[in-house]
Coordinates of C-alpha atoms and ligand atoms in Angstrom, one line a residue:
M1174 CA 126.8 179.3 97.2
T1175 CA 128.6 182.6 97.7
K1176 CA 130.1 184.2 94.5
G1177 CA 133.7 185.1 95.3
E1178 CA 136.4 187.0 93.3
L1179 CA 137.0 187.2 89.6
L1180 CA 139.6 184.5 88.9
Y1181 CA 139.9 184.7 85.1
E1182 CA 138.4 186.7 82.2
G1183 CA 138.5 185.3 78.7
K1184 CA 137.0 186.7 75.5
A1185 CA 133.5 185.3 76.0
K1186 CA 133.4 184.3 79.7
Q1187 CA 134.2 185.2 83.3
V1188 CA 135.1 182.6 86.0
F1189 CA 134.5 183.6 89.5
A1190 CA 135.6 181.5 92.8
T1191 CA 132.9 180.3 95.1
D1192 CA 133.2 179.4 99.0
D1193 CA 133.8 175.7 97.9
P1194 CA 137.4 175.3 96.4
A1195 CA 136.0 172.5 94.1
L1196 CA 133.3 174.6 92.4
L1197 CA 133.5 177.7 90.3
I1198 CA 131.0 180.1 88.6
Q1199 CA 131.3 180.5 84.8
R1200 CA 129.5 183.8 83.6
F1201 CA 128.8 184.3 80.0
K1202 CA 129.3 187.6 78.3
D1203 CA 127.7 189.2 75.2
D1204 CA 131.3 190.0 73.8
A1205 CA 132.1 188.4 70.5
T1206 CA 135.5 188.1 69.0
A1207 CA 136.9 186.3 66.1
F1208 CA 140.2 185.7 64.2
D1209 CA 142.3 186.0 67.3
G1210 CA 140.3 188.7 68.8
T1211 CA 141.1 191.1 65.8
K1212 CA 137.3 191.4 65.2
K1213 CA 135.4 192.5 68.2
S1214 CA 131.9 193.4 69.0
S1215 CA 128.9 192.3 71.1
I1216 CA 126.0 190.2 70.3
S1217 CA 122.9 191.3 72.2
D1218 CA 122.0 188.5 74.9
K1219 CA 124.5 186.1 73.4
G1220 CA 125.6 185.3 77.0
V1221 CA 122.1 184.5 78.1
V1222 CA 121.6 182.2 75.0
N1223 CA 125.0 180.5 75.4
N1224 CA 124.5 179.8 79.1
A1225 CA 121.0 178.2 78.4
I1226 CA 122.1 176.2 75.4
S1227 CA 125.6 175.1 77.1
S1228 CA 123.6 173.9 80.3
Q1229 CA 121.3 171.8 78.3
L1230 CA 123.9 170.2 76.0
L1231 CA 126.4 169.7 78.9
A1232 CA 123.7 167.9 80.8
L1233 CA 122.7 165.8 77.8
V1234 CA 126.4 164.9 77.3
D1235 CA 126.8 163.9 80.9
K1236 CA 123.5 161.8 80.6
G1237 CA 125.2 160.2 77.6
G1238 CA 128.1 158.9 79.8
V1239 CA 130.7 161.5 79.2
K1240 CA 131.5 163.5 82.6
T1241 CA 131.5 167.1 82.3
H1242 CA 132.2 170.2 84.6
F1243 CA 128.6 171.2 84.6
V1244 CA 126.8 171.2 88.0
R1245 CA 123.8 173.4 87.4
Q1246 CA 122.5 176.5 85.9
I1247 CA 122.4 179.3 88.4
D1248 CA 120.6 182.2 86.6
D1249 CA 120.4 183.4 83.0
R1250 CA 124.0 184.2 82.7
E1251 CA 125.8 181.9 85.1
M1252 CA 126.5 178.2 85.7
L1253 CA 128.0 176.4 88.6
I1254 CA 130.9 174.3 87.5
R1255 CA 133.5 171.9 88.8
S1256 CA 137.1 173.5 89.1
L1257 CA 139.2 171.7 86.4
D1258 CA 143.0 171.9 85.6
M1259 CA 142.5 172.5 81.7
F1260 CA 144.6 170.8 79.2
L1261 CA 146.1 173.3 76.7
V1262 CA 144.5 171.2 73.8
E1263 CA 141.4 172.1 71.8
V1264 CA 139.8 169.2 70.2
V1265 CA 137.8 169.8 67.0
M1266 CA 135.4 167.2 65.6
R1267 CA 134.3 167.7 62.0
N1268 CA 131.5 165.9 60.3
V1269 CA 131.2 168.2 57.4
A1270 CA 133.9 170.3 55.7
A1271 CA 133.9 174.1 56.7
G1272 CA 136.0 176.7 58.1
S1273 CA 139.8 176.2 58.6
I1274 CA 139.9 172.7 57.1
C1275 CA 138.6 174.1 53.9
R1276 CA 141.2 177.0 54.1
R1277 CA 143.9 174.5 54.9
Y1278 CA 143.5 171.9 52.4
G1279 CA 141.0 173.4 49.7
T1280 CA 138.4 171.0 50.6
E1281 CA 135.0 172.0 49.3
E1282 CA 132.7 173.4 52.1
G1283 CA 129.6 171.1 52.7
I1284 CA 131.3 167.8 51.9
T1285 CA 130.3 165.2 54.5
F1286 CA 133.3 163.1 55.7
A1287 CA 132.8 159.2 55.6
E1288 CA 134.0 159.2 59.1
P1289 CA 134.2 162.1 61.6
I1290 CA 137.6 163.9 61.5
L1291 CA 139.2 164.6 64.9
E1292 CA 141.7 167.5 65.1
L1293 CA 144.0 168.7 68.0
F1294 CA 145.0 172.4 68.3
Y1295 CA 147.4 173.9 70.8
K1296 CA 145.5 176.4 72.9
S1297 CA 147.9 179.3 72.7
D1298 CA 146.7 182.7 71.4
P1299 CA 150.4 184.0 70.9
H1300 CA 150.8 181.1 68.4
H1301 CA 147.5 181.5 66.9
D1302 CA 146.3 178.1 68.1
P1303 CA 148.1 175.9 65.6
L1304 CA 147.0 172.4 64.5
M1305 CA 148.9 169.6 66.2
N1306 CA 149.3 165.9 66.0
R1307 CA 149.2 163.4 68.6
E1308 CA 153.1 163.3 69.0
H1309 CA 153.2 167.1 69.5
V1310 CA 150.6 166.9 72.2
I1311 CA 152.4 164.2 74.0
Q1312 CA 156.0 165.4 73.6
F1313 CA 155.1 169.0 74.5
G1314 CA 153.6 167.7 77.7
L1315 CA 150.0 169.0 77.1
C1316 CA 148.7 165.6 78.4
T1317 CA 149.9 162.1 78.7
A1318 CA 149.4 159.4 76.0
P1319 CA 146.7 157.6 78.0
Q1320 CA 144.9 161.0 78.8
L1321 CA 144.9 161.7 75.1
D1322 CA 143.3 158.3 74.4
E1323 CA 140.6 159.1 76.9
I1324 CA 140.0 162.6 75.5
E1325 CA 139.8 161.3 71.9
T1326 CA 137.4 158.6 73.0
S1327 CA 135.2 161.1 75.0
A1328 CA 135.3 163.6 72.0
R1329 CA 134.0 161.0 69.6
R1330 CA 131.3 160.0 72.1
V1331 CA 130.2 163.6 72.5
N1332 CA 129.9 163.8 68.7
E1333 CA 127.6 160.9 68.8
I1334 CA 125.5 162.3 71.4
L1335 CA 125.1 165.8 69.9
S1336 CA 124.8 164.7 66.4
E1337 CA 121.8 162.6 67.3
F1338 CA 120.2 165.4 69.4
F1339 CA 120.9 168.1 66.6
T1340 CA 119.5 165.8 64.0
S1341 CA 116.3 165.6 66.2
I1342 CA 115.8 169.4 66.0
G1343 CA 116.6 169.6 62.3
I1344 CA 120.3 170.9 62.7
T1345 CA 123.4 169.4 60.9
L1346 CA 126.3 169.5 63.5
V1347 CA 129.0 170.5 61.0
D1348 CA 131.8 170.8 63.5
F1349 CA 132.5 172.0 67.0
K1350 CA 135.4 172.4 69.5
L1351 CA 135.7 170.9 73.0
E1352 CA 138.1 171.6 75.9
F1353 CA 138.9 169.0 78.5
G1354 CA 140.5 169.3 82.0
I1355 CA 141.1 167.1 85.1
A1356 CA 140.0 167.2 88.6
G1357 CA 140.7 164.6 91.4
G1358 CA 142.3 162.4 88.7
E1359 CA 139.2 162.4 86.6
I1360 CA 139.2 163.7 83.0
M1361 CA 136.0 165.8 82.3
L1362 CA 134.6 168.0 79.6
G1363 CA 134.9 171.7 80.4
D1364 CA 134.2 175.1 78.7
E1365 CA 131.0 175.5 76.7
I1366 CA 128.9 173.9 73.9
S1367 CA 127.1 176.8 72.0
P1368 CA 126.8 178.4 68.8
D1369 CA 130.1 180.2 69.6
T1370 CA 131.8 176.8 69.5
C1371 CA 129.9 174.6 67.0
R1372 CA 128.9 175.0 63.3
L1373 CA 125.1 174.5 63.1
W1374 CA 123.3 174.4 59.7
D1375 CA 119.7 174.3 59.2
S1376 CA 119.2 170.6 57.9
E1377 CA 116.7 171.7 55.2
T1378 CA 117.8 175.1 54.0
G1379 CA 121.4 175.0 55.0
K1380 CA 121.1 178.4 56.9
K1381 CA 124.0 178.9 59.3
L1382 CA 122.8 179.4 62.7
D1383 CA 126.1 179.8 64.6
K1384 CA 129.1 182.3 65.0
D1385 CA 130.0 182.2 61.4
R1386 CA 127.2 184.9 61.0
F1387 CA 129.1 187.1 63.1
R1388 CA 132.5 186.0 61.7
F1389 CA 131.6 186.6 58.1
D1390 CA 129.0 189.5 58.5
L1391 CA 126.1 187.2 57.3
G1392 CA 123.5 189.4 59.1
D1393 CA 120.8 188.5 61.7
V1394 CA 123.4 187.1 64.3
E1395 CA 121.0 187.6 67.2
G1396 CA 118.1 186.0 65.4
A1397 CA 120.2 182.9 64.7
Y1398 CA 121.3 182.5 68.3
Q1399 CA 117.7 182.9 69.5
E1400 CA 116.5 180.3 67.0
M1401 CA 119.1 177.8 68.2
L1402 CA 118.0 178.4 71.8
A1403 CA 114.4 177.9 70.9
R1404 CA 115.1 174.6 69.0
V1405 CA 117.5 173.3 71.6
T1406 CA 115.1 174.0 74.4
A1407 CA 112.2 172.3 72.4
G1408 CA 114.4 169.3 71.7
S1409 CA 115.5 169.0 75.4
D1410 CA 111.9 169.3 76.7
G1411 CA 110.9 166.4 74.5
A1412 CA 113.9 164.2 75.5
Ligands
TMP274 P1 137.8 176.1 62.5 O1 137.1 175.6 61.3 O2 137.9 177.7 62.5 O3 139.1 175.4 62.9 O4 136.8 175.9 63.6 C1 136.3 174.6 64.0 C2 135.2 174.7 65.1 O5 135.7 175.2 66.4 C3 134.0 175.5 64.9 O6 132.9 174.8 65.2 C4 134.3 176.8 65.6 C5 135.1 176.3 66.7 N1 136.0 177.3 67.2 C6 135.9 177.6 68.6 O7 135.1 177.3 69.3 N2 137.0 178.6 69.0 C7 137.9 179.0 68.1 O8 138.8 179.9 68.6 C8 137.9 178.7 66.7 C9 138.9 179.1 65.8 C10 137.0 177.7 66.3
LIG275 N1 137.0 183.3 69.6 C1 138.1 183.2 68.8 C2 138.9 184.4 68.8 O1 138.5 185.6 69.0 C3 138.0 182.8 67.5 C4 136.8 182.3 66.8 O2 135.7 181.8 67.4 O3 136.5 182.5 65.6 O4 140.0 184.6 68.4

């Protein structure tokens, strides 16, 4: 597999072409941003940790029956992925109240919802990724109604797979964000699943082991990412 030109650079990742037009290389950076990129820094070895965690969790999700873009891990910072046309929708699954849902509705942090809540956001930095309902997503042409049905079913299944896994390693999966795309008519999960895109709390102590440590200056950000890598790897080895 030959690495080609840089096609896209986002806040946390780069995407490179390969000699196969159906495949791309996703490279994880140490750069960290929050609040629409207004807070910027870097987290030592975050790219290494997120590549390793994402590789293991995307493989787990695939095994659980939700097709993903993940092909294989290449090295410590890179993974080989299928090239997808991404939908401009972010799907957030929430099991426990935290983050924007608390700010938006005054919900108390830490309340467990009776059923997981699925939220849709418009992936648009200039508009600050606003919350949308199904009708917005469909009418604005971000995807079709049948595609959205499939995406929502997959997101709920991903929540079941990940919740079961995280419980087994002593972590509460509070919430997470997913991005889907399509290749050859098939909808697949893209992007990453990592402490950047999930809220992960120690089940015993409630300690936050995710990007909220960076967002809200809670300290020991690197330690939290390393701890999540160690736990995910131990959990995956035992699976
Ligand atoms: P929120 O509570 O800020 O809406 O975030 C919900 C989940 O989505 C949380 O696990 C963090 C993740 N997330 C991202 O992956 N990217 C983002 O840009 C934002 C705002 C949240
Ligand atoms: N990464 C996003 C940004 O920089 C937001 C976040 O994860 O909080 O805007």
